[in-house]
Amino acid sequence: MNLAGLLPYVAPIGIGLLVVLLLSLVPDPHRRPLNALGIAGAGGVYFSGGGFGAWELPFGALMLYVAYRGLTSWTYIGIGWLLHTAWDVVHHLKGNPILPFAHDSSLGCAICDPVIALWCLRGGPPLRELVPALASGEKAKA
């Protein structure tokens, strides 16, 4: 088996984990609103490519609504990442990637986004709750 052939599928998972790690470091009162802004931005990333023409606009509007609801709900942010995953898949199947110079970029995004969605659907916990060893170390100090 060619391990280099797995890189396009494994790297996006690593990127998703890195995004979750970085976002989990954001202080609690700011973590959810920052993620809601991310969803709002994710709704418009395909606008310039226009792969689905005017259909890009209602999708962007849907994502803006989900982002607004995400200001007060981690569930909506998770749903937003899953909606973006679906949009990535249809763009990949159509051959209209998120990055025009990277053919499989929509596929990579479709693999990465559910990793972030799962974290959001868990309530976007901070790093100390993600890594049990950190939490147990804090308890030992207390």
PDB file of C-alpha atoms in Angstrom:
ATOM      1  CA  MET A   1       0.000   0.000   0.000  1.00  0.00           C
ATOM      2  CA  ASN A   2       1.252   3.461  -0.912  1.00  0.00           C
ATOM      3  CA  LEU A   3       1.123   5.578   2.254  1.00  0.00           C
ATOM      4  CA  ALA A   4       1.637   8.787   0.268  1.00  0.00           C
ATOM      5  CA  GLY A   5      -1.665   8.021  -1.450  1.00  0.00           C
ATOM      6  CA  LEU A   6      -3.423   8.306   1.923  1.00  0.00           C
ATOM      7  CA  LEU A   7      -2.070  11.800   2.578  1.00  0.00           C
ATOM      8  CA  PRO A   8      -4.977  13.632   0.872  1.00  0.00           C
ATOM      9  CA  TYR A   9      -7.351  11.835   3.269  1.00  0.00           C
ATOM     10  CA  VAL A  10      -5.293  11.875   6.463  1.00  0.00           C
ATOM     11  CA  ALA A  11      -3.923  15.431   6.266  1.00  0.00           C
ATOM     12  CA  PRO A  12      -7.392  17.052   6.415  1.00  0.00           C
ATOM     13  CA  ILE A  13      -8.139  15.121   9.608  1.00  0.00           C
ATOM     14  CA  GLY A  14      -4.897  16.461  11.078  1.00  0.00           C
ATOM     15  CA  ILE A  15      -5.824  19.980   9.958  1.00  0.00           C
ATOM     16  CA  GLY A  16      -9.249  19.604  11.586  1.00  0.00           C
ATOM     17  CA  LEU A  17      -7.623  18.463  14.832  1.00  0.00           C
ATOM     18  CA  LEU A  18      -5.208  21.402  14.702  1.00  0.00           C
ATOM     19  CA  VAL A  19      -8.104  23.829  14.158  1.00  0.00           C
ATOM     20  CA  VAL A  20      -9.964  22.303  17.119  1.00  0.00           C
ATOM     21  CA  LEU A  21      -6.827  22.529  19.261  1.00  0.00           C
ATOM     22  CA  LEU A  22      -6.290  26.188  18.404  1.00  0.00           C
ATOM     23  CA  LEU A  23      -9.946  27.108  18.853  1.00  0.00           C
ATOM     24  CA  SER A  24     -10.071  25.292  22.189  1.00  0.00           C
ATOM     25  CA  LEU A  25      -7.391  27.689  23.450  1.00  0.00           C
ATOM     26  CA  VAL A  26      -9.637  30.727  22.900  1.00  0.00           C
ATOM     27  CA  PRO A  27     -11.058  31.927  26.235  1.00  0.00           C
ATOM     28  CA  ASP A  28     -14.588  30.739  26.940  1.00  0.00           C
ATOM     29  CA  PRO A  29     -16.584  33.947  26.536  1.00  0.00           C
ATOM     30  CA  HIS A  30     -15.132  34.446  23.043  1.00  0.00           C
ATOM     31  CA  ARG A  31     -14.925  30.861  21.745  1.00  0.00           C
ATOM     32  CA  ARG A  32     -18.509  30.441  20.517  1.00  0.00           C
ATOM     33  CA  PRO A  33     -18.844  33.878  18.828  1.00  0.00           C
ATOM     34  CA  LEU A  34     -15.521  33.339  17.052  1.00  0.00           C
ATOM     35  CA  ASN A  35     -16.765  29.994  15.753  1.00  0.00           C
ATOM     36  CA  ALA A  36     -20.032  31.599  14.631  1.00  0.00           C
ATOM     37  CA  LEU A  37     -17.986  34.074  12.576  1.00  0.00           C
ATOM     38  CA  GLY A  38     -16.137  31.120  11.055  1.00  0.00           C
ATOM     39  CA  ILE A  39     -19.438  29.603   9.938  1.00  0.00           C
ATOM     40  CA  ALA A  40     -20.541  32.912   8.419  1.00  0.00           C
ATOM     41  CA  GLY A  41     -17.288  33.044   6.452  1.00  0.00           C
ATOM     42  CA  ALA A  42     -17.532  29.416   5.399  1.00  0.00           C
ATOM     43  CA  GLY A  43     -20.898  30.208   3.829  1.00  0.00           C
ATOM     44  CA  GLY A  44     -19.312  32.591   1.358  1.00  0.00           C
ATOM     45  CA  VAL A  45     -16.099  30.834   0.345  1.00  0.00           C
ATOM     46  CA  TYR A  46     -17.560  29.543  -2.912  1.00  0.00           C
ATOM     47  CA  PHE A  47     -19.057  32.881  -4.036  1.00  0.00           C
ATOM     48  CA  SER A  48     -16.176  33.826  -6.309  1.00  0.00           C
ATOM     49  CA  GLY A  49     -16.027  30.393  -7.945  1.00  0.00           C
ATOM     50  CA  GLY A  50     -19.723  30.389  -8.727  1.00  0.00           C
ATOM     51  CA  GLY A  51     -19.777  26.641  -9.267  1.00  0.00           C
ATOM     52  CA  PHE A  52     -23.517  26.497  -8.692  1.00  0.00           C
ATOM     53  CA  GLY A  53     -24.357  29.946  -9.989  1.00  0.00           C
ATOM     54  CA  ALA A  54     -27.174  31.679  -8.165  1.00  0.00           C
ATOM     55  CA  TRP A  55     -27.530  28.691  -5.785  1.00  0.00           C
ATOM     56  CA  GLU A  56     -24.401  29.915  -4.011  1.00  0.00           C
ATOM     57  CA  LEU A  57     -26.431  32.853  -2.673  1.00  0.00           C
ATOM     58  CA  PRO A  58     -29.192  30.949  -0.837  1.00  0.00           C
ATOM     59  CA  PHE A  59     -26.565  28.643   0.633  1.00  0.00           C
ATOM     60  CA  GLY A  60     -24.635  31.680   1.876  1.00  0.00           C
ATOM     61  CA  ALA A  61     -27.854  33.095   3.355  1.00  0.00           C
ATOM     62  CA  LEU A  62     -28.585  29.774   5.089  1.00  0.00           C
ATOM     63  CA  MET A  63     -25.090  29.730   6.550  1.00  0.00           C
ATOM     64  CA  LEU A  64     -25.489  33.326   7.723  1.00  0.00           C
ATOM     65  CA  TYR A  65     -28.693  32.334   9.539  1.00  0.00           C
ATOM     66  CA  VAL A  66     -26.976  29.293  11.077  1.00  0.00           C
ATOM     67  CA  ALA A  67     -24.047  31.516  12.131  1.00  0.00           C
ATOM     68  CA  TYR A  68     -26.441  33.968  13.766  1.00  0.00           C
ATOM     69  CA  ARG A  69     -28.082  31.138  15.702  1.00  0.00           C
ATOM     70  CA  GLY A  70     -24.582  29.881  16.492  1.00  0.00           C
ATOM     71  CA  LEU A  71     -23.901  33.032  18.497  1.00  0.00           C
ATOM     72  CA  THR A  72     -25.886  31.359  21.270  1.00  0.00           C
ATOM     73  CA  SER A  73     -25.780  27.667  20.302  1.00  0.00           C
ATOM     74  CA  TRP A  74     -22.885  25.287  19.744  1.00  0.00           C
ATOM     75  CA  THR A  75     -25.359  22.918  18.071  1.00  0.00           C
ATOM     76  CA  TYR A  76     -25.985  25.416  15.282  1.00  0.00           C
ATOM     77  CA  ILE A  77     -22.257  25.882  14.758  1.00  0.00           C
ATOM     78  CA  GLY A  78     -21.851  22.097  14.452  1.00  0.00           C
ATOM     79  CA  ILE A  79     -24.773  21.992  12.004  1.00  0.00           C
ATOM     80  CA  GLY A  80     -23.110  24.785  10.039  1.00  0.00           C
ATOM     81  CA  TRP A  81     -19.910  22.761   9.641  1.00  0.00           C
ATOM     82  CA  LEU A  82     -21.935  19.755   8.517  1.00  0.00           C
ATOM     83  CA  LEU A  83     -23.827  21.887   5.984  1.00  0.00           C
ATOM     84  CA  HIS A  84     -20.502  23.161   4.705  1.00  0.00           C
ATOM     85  CA  THR A  85     -19.293  19.562   4.462  1.00  0.00           C
ATOM     86  CA  ALA A  86     -22.244  18.724   2.205  1.00  0.00           C
ATOM     87  CA  TRP A  87     -21.562  21.819   0.064  1.00  0.00           C
ATOM     88  CA  ASP A  88     -17.899  20.779  -0.208  1.00  0.00           C
ATOM     89  CA  VAL A  89     -18.923  17.304  -1.384  1.00  0.00           C
ATOM     90  CA  VAL A  90     -21.198  18.595  -4.156  1.00  0.00           C
ATOM     91  CA  HIS A  91     -18.512  21.058  -5.264  1.00  0.00           C
ATOM     92  CA  HIS A  92     -15.950  18.262  -5.334  1.00  0.00           C
ATOM     93  CA  LEU A  93     -18.261  16.011  -7.355  1.00  0.00           C
ATOM     94  CA  LYS A  94     -18.919  18.837  -9.810  1.00  0.00           C
ATOM     95  CA  GLY A  95     -15.192  19.505 -10.142  1.00  0.00           C
ATOM     96  CA  ASN A  96     -15.422  23.058  -8.797  1.00  0.00           C
ATOM     97  CA  PRO A  97     -12.945  23.090  -5.883  1.00  0.00           C
ATOM     98  CA  ILE A  98     -12.822  25.647  -3.082  1.00  0.00           C
ATOM     99  CA  LEU A  99      -9.266  26.502  -4.181  1.00  0.00           C
ATOM    100  CA  PRO A 100      -9.194  26.582  -7.993  1.00  0.00           C
ATOM    101  CA  PHE A 101      -5.483  25.695  -8.054  1.00  0.00           C
ATOM    102  CA  ALA A 102      -5.936  22.618  -5.804  1.00  0.00           C
ATOM    103  CA  HIS A 103      -8.190  20.026  -7.457  1.00  0.00           C
ATOM    104  CA  ASP A 104      -9.020  18.040  -4.294  1.00  0.00           C
ATOM    105  CA  SER A 105      -9.325  21.030  -1.934  1.00  0.00           C
ATOM    106  CA  SER A 106     -13.107  20.633  -1.576  1.00  0.00           C
ATOM    107  CA  LEU A 107     -12.657  16.956  -0.778  1.00  0.00           C
ATOM    108  CA  GLY A 108     -10.077  17.863   1.862  1.00  0.00           C
ATOM    109  CA  CYS A 109     -12.426  20.455   3.310  1.00  0.00           C
ATOM    110  CA  ALA A 110     -15.239  17.876   3.367  1.00  0.00           C
ATOM    111  CA  ILE A 111     -12.995  15.581   5.423  1.00  0.00           C
ATOM    112  CA  CYS A 112     -11.755  18.346   7.740  1.00  0.00           C
ATOM    113  CA  ASP A 113     -15.092  20.022   8.517  1.00  0.00           C
ATOM    114  CA  PRO A 114     -16.767  17.077  10.308  1.00  0.00           C
ATOM    115  CA  VAL A 115     -13.834  16.943  12.736  1.00  0.00           C
ATOM    116  CA  ILE A 116     -14.577  20.539  13.697  1.00  0.00           C
ATOM    117  CA  ALA A 117     -18.337  19.822  13.704  1.00  0.00           C
ATOM    118  CA  LEU A 118     -17.936  16.987  16.211  1.00  0.00           C
ATOM    119  CA  TRP A 119     -16.051  19.271  18.580  1.00  0.00           C
ATOM    120  CA  CYS A 120     -18.743  21.943  18.216  1.00  0.00           C
ATOM    121  CA  LEU A 121     -21.537  19.435  18.781  1.00  0.00           C
ATOM    122  CA  ARG A 122     -19.766  18.504  22.051  1.00  0.00           C
ATOM    123  CA  GLY A 123     -20.107  22.140  23.107  1.00  0.00           C
ATOM    124  CA  GLY A 124     -16.695  23.403  21.954  1.00  0.00           C
ATOM    125  CA  PRO A 125     -14.874  22.360  25.125  1.00  0.00           C
ATOM    126  CA  PRO A 126     -11.579  23.971  26.133  1.00  0.00           C
ATOM    127  CA  LEU A 127      -8.291  22.140  25.757  1.00  0.00           C
ATOM    128  CA  ARG A 128      -8.247  20.947  29.388  1.00  0.00           C
ATOM    129  CA  GLU A 129     -11.495  19.051  28.754  1.00  0.00           C
ATOM    130  CA  LEU A 130     -10.263  17.657  25.437  1.00  0.00           C
ATOM    131  CA  VAL A 131      -7.097  16.174  26.887  1.00  0.00           C
ATOM    132  CA  PRO A 132      -7.867  14.192  30.071  1.00  0.00           C
ATOM    133  CA  ALA A 133      -4.224  14.227  31.188  1.00  0.00           C
ATOM    134  CA  LEU A 134      -4.310  18.024  31.377  1.00  0.00           C
ATOM    135  CA  ALA A 135      -7.504  17.969  33.418  1.00  0.00           C
ATOM    136  CA  SER A 136      -6.135  15.365  35.836  1.00  0.00           C
ATOM    137  CA  GLY A 137      -2.913  17.382  36.201  1.00  0.00           C
ATOM    138  CA  GLU A 138      -4.916  20.452  37.165  1.00  0.00           C
ATOM    139  CA  LYS A 139      -6.865  18.444  39.768  1.00  0.00           C
ATOM    140  CA  ALA A 140      -3.640  17.139  41.281  1.00  0.00           C
ATOM    141  CA  LYS A 141      -2.351  20.706  41.739  1.00  0.00           C
ATOM    142  CA  ALA A 142      -5.561  21.886  43.414  1.00  0.00           C
TER     143      ALA A 142
END
